[in-house]
Amino acid sequence: MAVVFGLRLVDALGHRLRAEGCVGCGRRSAGAWAMDVEAGGLRCPACPPGAGAAVRLAPASLGALRRLRGQAWEEATAEPLGRAERDLRALLDCQVAYLAGQPARATRFAWEIERFSGERR
């Protein structure tokens, strides 16, 4: 639920990343592409990588991002994201760090808590 909230918050603040086609050439996405945060959206494998931070997204993760954008809050938070959650969390962390100019401290804290709780099981 936190990932959905974070993605929607960044979008609402006017920093929505383009997820329909490549920001370099405009080609429609197919397969695993990178989300180039500095360029403002997807970058296909044929285009040169940007100088900024990029996060590789599996096709299922890109599909989940698109789906979440079109769903009502209740729908978006009702279904588990599964493996896509990790990719989308990494994307959100990368985008927030880019916008803030530094990594968020809360992100590292959350990862440490998750790691710790996973070890205790």
Tab-separated table of N, CA and C in Angstrom:
chain	number	residue	atom	x	y	z
A	1	MET	N	0.809	-1.175	0.000
A	1	MET	CA	0.000	0.000	0.000
A	1	MET	C	0.869	1.262	0.000
A	2	ALA	N	1.998	1.222	0.694
A	2	ALA	CA	2.882	2.388	0.756
A	2	ALA	C	3.448	2.720	-0.623
A	3	VAL	N	3.749	1.713	-1.417
A	3	VAL	CA	4.283	1.940	-2.760
A	3	VAL	C	3.226	2.620	-3.625
A	4	VAL	N	1.994	2.159	-3.539
A	4	VAL	CA	0.905	2.757	-4.312
A	4	VAL	C	0.731	4.216	-3.900
A	5	PHE	N	0.721	4.477	-2.599
A	5	PHE	CA	0.590	5.853	-2.118
A	5	PHE	C	1.737	6.721	-2.631
A	6	GLY	N	2.967	6.225	-2.532
A	6	GLY	CA	4.132	6.989	-2.966
A	6	GLY	C	4.088	7.309	-4.450
A	7	LEU	N	3.747	6.322	-5.267
A	7	LEU	CA	3.667	6.541	-6.711
A	7	LEU	C	2.601	7.579	-7.051
A	8	ARG	N	1.468	7.472	-6.389
A	8	ARG	CA	0.386	8.435	-6.657
A	8	ARG	C	0.731	9.826	-6.141
A	9	LEU	N	1.437	9.894	-5.052
A	9	LEU	CA	1.844	11.196	-4.520
A	9	LEU	C	2.799	11.899	-5.480
A	10	VAL	N	3.792	11.187	-5.965
A	10	VAL	CA	4.752	11.768	-6.908
A	10	VAL	C	4.023	12.214	-8.180
A	11	ASP	N	3.084	11.409	-8.656
A	11	ASP	CA	2.294	11.794	-9.828
A	11	ASP	C	1.485	13.061	-9.553
A	12	ALA	N	0.833	13.108	-8.386
A	12	ALA	CA	0.003	14.264	-8.033
A	12	ALA	C	0.822	15.543	-7.898
A	13	LEU	N	2.078	15.409	-7.532
A	13	LEU	CA	2.955	16.576	-7.401
A	13	LEU	C	3.481	17.053	-8.756
A	14	GLY	N	3.106	16.344	-9.818
A	14	GLY	CA	3.483	16.771	-11.159
A	14	GLY	C	4.742	16.139	-11.704
A	15	HIS	N	5.183	15.048	-11.114
A	15	HIS	CA	6.418	14.390	-11.544
A	15	HIS	C	6.155	13.003	-12.113
A	16	ARG	N	5.035	12.844	-12.790
A	16	ARG	CA	4.671	11.555	-13.374
A	16	ARG	C	5.664	11.180	-14.482
A	17	LEU	N	6.175	9.972	-14.410
A	17	LEU	CA	7.101	9.466	-15.422
A	17	LEU	C	6.319	8.899	-16.601
A	18	ARG	N	6.805	9.135	-17.784
A	18	ARG	CA	6.153	8.652	-18.995
A	18	ARG	C	6.346	7.143	-19.099
A	19	ALA	N	5.250	6.411	-19.194
A	19	ALA	CA	5.315	4.945	-19.226
A	19	ALA	C	4.694	4.365	-20.487
A	20	GLU	N	4.396	5.207	-21.480
A	20	GLU	CA	3.748	4.718	-22.689
A	20	GLU	C	4.737	4.385	-23.792
A	21	GLY	N	5.835	5.105	-23.866
A	21	GLY	CA	6.810	4.878	-24.924
A	21	GLY	C	8.153	5.469	-24.536
A	22	CYS	N	9.152	5.214	-25.354
A	22	CYS	CA	10.518	5.657	-25.077
A	22	CYS	C	10.624	7.180	-25.132
A	23	VAL	N	11.285	7.774	-24.133
A	23	VAL	CA	11.483	9.226	-24.122
A	23	VAL	C	12.515	9.651	-25.156
A	24	GLY	N	13.288	8.704	-25.671
A	24	GLY	CA	14.295	9.018	-26.678
A	24	GLY	C	13.752	8.974	-28.094
A	25	CYS	N	13.082	7.878	-28.441
A	25	CYS	CA	12.642	7.680	-29.826
A	25	CYS	C	11.131	7.571	-30.002
A	26	GLY	N	10.393	7.410	-28.902
A	26	GLY	CA	8.943	7.327	-28.980
A	26	GLY	C	8.379	5.946	-29.231
A	27	ARG	N	9.244	4.965	-29.422
A	27	ARG	CA	8.781	3.600	-29.675
A	27	ARG	C	7.977	3.081	-28.488
A	28	ARG	N	6.955	2.304	-28.777
A	28	ARG	CA	6.121	1.709	-27.731
A	28	ARG	C	6.889	0.632	-26.989
A	29	SER	N	6.596	0.478	-25.710
A	29	SER	CA	7.347	-0.461	-24.892
A	29	SER	C	6.929	-1.906	-25.131
A	30	ALA	N	7.914	-2.760	-25.111
A	30	ALA	CA	7.727	-4.207	-25.178
A	30	ALA	C	8.954	-4.830	-24.540
A	31	GLY	N	8.734	-5.689	-23.574
A	31	GLY	CA	9.859	-6.316	-22.891
A	31	GLY	C	10.330	-5.494	-21.699
A	32	ALA	N	11.515	-5.819	-21.218
A	32	ALA	CA	12.082	-5.141	-20.056
A	32	ALA	C	12.803	-3.876	-20.509
A	33	TRP	N	12.380	-2.764	-20.008
A	33	TRP	CA	12.970	-1.470	-20.331
A	33	TRP	C	13.460	-0.834	-19.045
A	34	ALA	N	14.196	0.249	-19.204
A	34	ALA	CA	14.664	1.003	-18.039
A	34	ALA	C	13.836	2.270	-17.905
A	35	MET	N	13.520	2.623	-16.675
A	35	MET	CA	12.834	3.882	-16.402
A	35	MET	C	13.918	4.887	-16.045
A	36	ASP	N	14.134	5.839	-16.920
A	36	ASP	CA	15.147	6.878	-16.741
A	36	ASP	C	14.497	8.049	-16.029
A	37	VAL	N	14.774	8.175	-14.753
A	37	VAL	CA	14.121	9.176	-13.915
A	37	VAL	C	14.470	10.593	-14.366
A	38	GLU	N	15.721	10.832	-14.688
A	38	GLU	CA	16.139	12.175	-15.094
A	38	GLU	C	15.517	12.582	-16.428
A	39	ALA	N	15.388	11.642	-17.357
A	39	ALA	CA	14.801	11.933	-18.659
A	39	ALA	C	13.276	12.003	-18.598
A	40	GLY	N	12.690	11.477	-17.536
A	40	GLY	CA	11.250	11.576	-17.350
A	40	GLY	C	10.427	10.405	-17.834
A	41	GLY	N	11.056	9.261	-18.086
A	41	GLY	CA	10.269	8.110	-18.482
A	41	GLY	C	11.087	6.952	-18.997
A	42	LEU	N	10.397	6.066	-19.720
A	42	LEU	CA	11.014	4.845	-20.237
A	42	LEU	C	12.059	5.136	-21.295
A	43	ARG	N	13.071	4.300	-21.301
A	43	ARG	CA	14.101	4.374	-22.333
A	43	ARG	C	14.275	2.956	-22.867
A	44	CYS	N	14.147	2.821	-24.188
A	44	CYS	CA	14.243	1.495	-24.813
A	44	CYS	C	15.707	1.060	-24.917
A	45	PRO	N	15.943	-0.229	-25.114
A	45	PRO	CA	17.313	-0.724	-25.224
A	45	PRO	C	18.077	-0.151	-26.428
A	46	ALA	N	17.375	0.280	-27.466
A	46	ALA	CA	18.041	0.802	-28.660
A	46	ALA	C	18.570	2.229	-28.467
A	47	CYS	N	17.994	2.972	-27.539
A	47	CYS	CA	18.431	4.350	-27.300
A	47	CYS	C	19.594	4.365	-26.311
A	48	PRO	N	20.498	5.321	-26.462
A	48	PRO	CA	21.622	5.385	-25.524
A	48	PRO	C	21.120	5.674	-24.112
A	49	PRO	N	21.757	5.064	-23.126
A	49	PRO	CA	21.321	5.299	-21.741
A	49	PRO	C	21.554	6.756	-21.347
A	50	GLY	N	20.690	7.245	-20.486
A	50	GLY	CA	20.841	8.600	-19.990
A	50	GLY	C	21.959	8.682	-18.966
A	51	ALA	N	22.324	9.888	-18.634
A	51	ALA	CA	23.393	10.095	-17.663
A	51	ALA	C	22.898	9.917	-16.239
A	52	GLY	N	21.593	10.021	-16.044
A	52	GLY	CA	21.026	9.951	-14.697
A	52	GLY	C	20.712	8.539	-14.250
A	53	ALA	N	20.031	8.474	-13.138
A	53	ALA	CA	19.668	7.192	-12.543
A	53	ALA	C	18.558	6.523	-13.343
A	54	ALA	N	18.665	5.224	-13.487
A	54	ALA	CA	17.658	4.443	-14.191
A	54	ALA	C	17.385	3.160	-13.421
A	55	VAL	N	16.172	2.673	-13.519
A	55	VAL	CA	15.766	1.441	-12.857
A	55	VAL	C	15.194	0.515	-13.918
A	56	ARG	N	15.729	-0.707	-13.996
A	56	ARG	CA	15.198	-1.688	-14.943
A	56	ARG	C	13.858	-2.193	-14.421
A	57	LEU	N	12.884	-2.245	-15.308
A	57	LEU	CA	11.564	-2.732	-14.938
A	57	LEU	C	11.225	-3.969	-15.757
A	58	ALA	N	10.840	-5.013	-15.063
A	58	ALA	CA	10.352	-6.211	-15.741
A	58	ALA	C	9.029	-5.858	-16.409
A	59	PRO	N	8.667	-6.569	-17.479
A	59	PRO	CA	7.395	-6.283	-18.151
A	59	PRO	C	6.195	-6.307	-17.193
A	60	ALA	N	6.190	-7.242	-16.245
A	60	ALA	CA	5.083	-7.312	-15.281
A	60	ALA	C	5.048	-6.082	-14.377
A	61	SER	N	6.209	-5.548	-14.035
A	61	SER	CA	6.268	-4.366	-13.186
A	61	SER	C	5.774	-3.136	-13.933
A	62	LEU	N	6.144	-3.026	-15.194
A	62	LEU	CA	5.665	-1.921	-16.017
A	62	LEU	C	4.151	-2.018	-16.188
A	63	GLY	N	3.656	-3.219	-16.382
A	63	GLY	CA	2.212	-3.436	-16.474
A	63	GLY	C	1.503	-3.061	-15.184
A	64	ALA	N	2.106	-3.399	-14.049
A	64	ALA	CA	1.515	-3.050	-12.754
A	64	ALA	C	1.471	-1.536	-12.575
A	65	LEU	N	2.531	-0.843	-12.973
A	65	LEU	CA	2.560	0.615	-12.870
A	65	LEU	C	1.438	1.229	-13.701
A	66	ARG	N	1.294	0.769	-14.907
A	66	ARG	CA	0.226	1.283	-15.775
A	66	ARG	C	-1.153	0.983	-15.202
A	67	ARG	N	-1.319	-0.228	-14.686
A	67	ARG	CA	-2.608	-0.621	-14.109
A	67	ARG	C	-2.952	0.235	-12.903
A	68	LEU	N	-1.977	0.452	-12.020
A	68	LEU	CA	-2.212	1.242	-10.817
A	68	LEU	C	-2.642	2.667	-11.138
A	69	ARG	N	-2.105	3.213	-12.206
A	69	ARG	CA	-2.444	4.585	-12.595
A	69	ARG	C	-3.901	4.713	-13.032
A	70	GLY	N	-4.474	3.640	-13.535
A	70	GLY	CA	-5.843	3.703	-14.037
A	70	GLY	C	-6.899	3.227	-13.067
A	71	GLN	N	-6.485	2.723	-11.927
A	71	GLN	CA	-7.438	2.163	-10.975
A	71	GLN	C	-7.811	3.166	-9.888
A	72	ALA	N	-8.994	2.979	-9.339
A	72	ALA	CA	-9.398	3.729	-8.157
A	72	ALA	C	-8.547	3.259	-6.983
A	73	TRP	N	-8.437	4.078	-5.955
A	73	TRP	CA	-7.607	3.758	-4.789
A	73	TRP	C	-7.951	2.385	-4.209
A	74	GLU	N	-9.233	2.102	-4.047
A	74	GLU	CA	-9.657	0.833	-3.457
A	74	GLU	C	-9.193	-0.354	-4.292
A	75	GLU	N	-9.282	-0.225	-5.608
A	75	GLU	CA	-8.828	-1.296	-6.498
A	75	GLU	C	-7.304	-1.449	-6.449
A	76	ALA	N	-6.605	-0.320	-6.475
A	76	ALA	CA	-5.143	-0.342	-6.507
A	76	ALA	C	-4.550	-0.950	-5.246
A	77	THR	N	-5.201	-0.756	-4.125
A	77	THR	CA	-4.667	-1.278	-2.862
A	77	THR	C	-5.240	-2.641	-2.484
A	78	ALA	N	-6.229	-3.121	-3.216
A	78	ALA	CA	-6.854	-4.403	-2.882
A	78	ALA	C	-6.010	-5.593	-3.330
A	79	GLU	N	-5.338	-5.463	-4.458
A	79	GLU	CA	-4.566	-6.580	-5.006
A	79	GLU	C	-3.103	-6.477	-4.597
A	80	PRO	N	-2.502	-7.591	-4.168
A	80	PRO	CA	-1.063	-7.550	-3.894
A	80	PRO	C	-0.279	-7.359	-5.191
A	81	LEU	N	0.819	-6.643	-5.102
A	81	LEU	CA	1.635	-6.371	-6.284
A	81	LEU	C	2.583	-7.515	-6.620
A	82	GLY	N	2.817	-8.382	-5.674
A	82	GLY	CA	3.714	-9.513	-5.916
A	82	GLY	C	5.135	-9.051	-6.188
A	83	ARG	N	5.765	-9.653	-7.179
A	83	ARG	CA	7.161	-9.333	-7.508
A	83	ARG	C	7.327	-7.906	-8.018
A	84	ALA	N	6.279	-7.338	-8.578
A	84	ALA	CA	6.348	-5.974	-9.107
A	84	ALA	C	6.587	-4.956	-7.993
A	85	GLU	N	6.199	-5.290	-6.777
A	85	GLU	CA	6.358	-4.331	-5.678
A	85	GLU	C	7.827	-3.949	-5.475
A	86	ARG	N	8.723	-4.884	-5.586
A	86	ARG	CA	10.156	-4.597	-5.388
A	86	ARG	C	10.669	-3.634	-6.460
A	87	ASP	N	10.303	-3.881	-7.715
A	87	ASP	CA	10.706	-2.983	-8.799
A	87	ASP	C	10.109	-1.590	-8.613
A	88	LEU	N	8.839	-1.549	-8.275
A	88	LEU	CA	8.168	-0.250	-8.130
A	88	LEU	C	8.690	0.513	-6.915
A	89	ARG	N	9.056	-0.204	-5.873
A	89	ARG	CA	9.661	0.447	-4.712
A	89	ARG	C	11.029	1.030	-5.078
A	90	ALA	N	11.815	0.271	-5.835
A	90	ALA	CA	13.123	0.771	-6.280
A	90	ALA	C	12.953	1.996	-7.176
A	91	LEU	N	11.953	1.964	-8.052
A	91	LEU	CA	11.679	3.114	-8.913
A	91	LEU	C	11.288	4.329	-8.083
A	92	LEU	N	10.399	4.150	-7.142
A	92	LEU	CA	9.962	5.253	-6.285
A	92	LEU	C	11.129	5.817	-5.479
A	93	ASP	N	11.951	4.954	-4.921
A	93	ASP	CA	13.124	5.400	-4.163
A	93	ASP	C	14.069	6.215	-5.039
A	94	CYS	N	14.297	5.732	-6.261
A	94	CYS	CA	15.182	6.417	-7.190
A	94	CYS	C	14.614	7.784	-7.567
A	95	GLN	N	13.325	7.838	-7.827
A	95	GLN	CA	12.701	9.098	-8.221
A	95	GLN	C	12.695	10.109	-7.078
A	96	VAL	N	12.385	9.672	-5.888
A	96	VAL	CA	12.390	10.581	-4.726
A	96	VAL	C	13.804	11.095	-4.466
A	97	ALA	N	14.798	10.220	-4.563
A	97	ALA	CA	16.191	10.647	-4.371
A	97	ALA	C	16.590	11.678	-5.427
A	98	TYR	N	16.169	11.469	-6.663
A	98	TYR	CA	16.479	12.415	-7.732
A	98	TYR	C	15.809	13.768	-7.458
A	99	LEU	N	14.539	13.740	-7.097
A	99	LEU	CA	13.808	14.988	-6.862
A	99	LEU	C	14.324	15.738	-5.637
A	100	ALA	N	14.716	15.005	-4.594
A	100	ALA	CA	15.192	15.633	-3.358
A	100	ALA	C	16.678	15.984	-3.424
A	101	GLY	N	17.399	15.373	-4.351
A	101	GLY	CA	18.828	15.628	-4.451
A	101	GLY	C	19.665	14.762	-3.537
A	102	GLN	N	19.024	13.848	-2.831
A	102	GLN	CA	19.729	12.909	-1.954
A	102	GLN	C	18.784	11.769	-1.590
A	103	PRO	N	19.325	10.608	-1.245
A	103	PRO	CA	18.464	9.481	-0.868
A	103	PRO	C	17.687	9.788	0.413
A	104	ALA	N	16.480	9.282	0.477
A	104	ALA	CA	15.657	9.461	1.680
A	104	ALA	C	16.166	8.550	2.789
A	105	ARG	N	16.278	9.084	3.977
A	105	ARG	CA	16.731	8.269	5.121
A	105	ARG	C	15.710	7.204	5.479
A	106	ALA	N	14.441	7.527	5.304
A	106	ALA	CA	13.387	6.581	5.657
A	106	ALA	C	13.472	5.319	4.819
A	107	THR	N	13.925	5.439	3.583
A	107	THR	CA	14.042	4.270	2.712
A	107	THR	C	15.030	3.264	3.275
A	108	ARG	N	16.188	3.742	3.655
A	108	ARG	CA	17.200	2.832	4.212
A	108	ARG	C	16.691	2.210	5.514
A	109	PHE	N	16.038	2.992	6.341
A	109	PHE	CA	15.478	2.485	7.590
A	109	PHE	C	14.468	1.373	7.310
A	110	ALA	N	13.577	1.590	6.337
A	110	ALA	CA	12.569	0.583	6.005
A	110	ALA	C	13.211	-0.705	5.499
A	111	TRP	N	14.260	-0.584	4.663
A	111	TRP	CA	14.958	-1.768	4.164
A	111	TRP	C	15.620	-2.529	5.316
A	112	GLU	N	16.197	-1.802	6.269
A	112	GLU	CA	16.845	-2.454	7.409
A	112	GLU	C	15.820	-3.178	8.283
A	113	ILE	N	14.674	-2.557	8.502
A	113	ILE	CA	13.613	-3.199	9.288
A	113	ILE	C	13.139	-4.465	8.576
A	114	GLU	N	12.946	-4.368	7.274
A	114	GLU	CA	12.513	-5.532	6.497
A	114	GLU	C	13.542	-6.649	6.573
A	115	ARG	N	14.809	-6.299	6.428
A	115	ARG	CA	15.875	-7.297	6.493
A	115	ARG	C	15.922	-7.957	7.873
A	116	PHE	N	15.812	-7.143	8.899
A	116	PHE	CA	15.853	-7.653	10.269
A	116	PHE	C	14.672	-8.582	10.534
A	117	SER	N	13.484	-8.180	10.140
A	117	SER	CA	12.303	-9.000	10.410
A	117	SER	C	12.357	-10.292	9.602
A	118	GLY	N	12.997	-10.264	8.423
A	118	GLY	CA	13.143	-11.472	7.609
A	118	GLY	C	14.100	-12.464	8.223
A	119	GLU	N	15.116	-11.974	8.937
A	119	GLU	CA	16.096	-12.853	9.571
A	119	GLU	C	15.509	-13.557	10.789
A	120	ARG	N	14.556	-12.939	11.430
A	120	ARG	CA	14.006	-13.500	12.658
A	120	ARG	C	12.988	-14.582	12.390
A	121	ARG	N	12.554	-14.757	11.168
A	121	ARG	CA	11.532	-15.783	10.865
A	121	ARG	C	12.115	-17.148	10.798
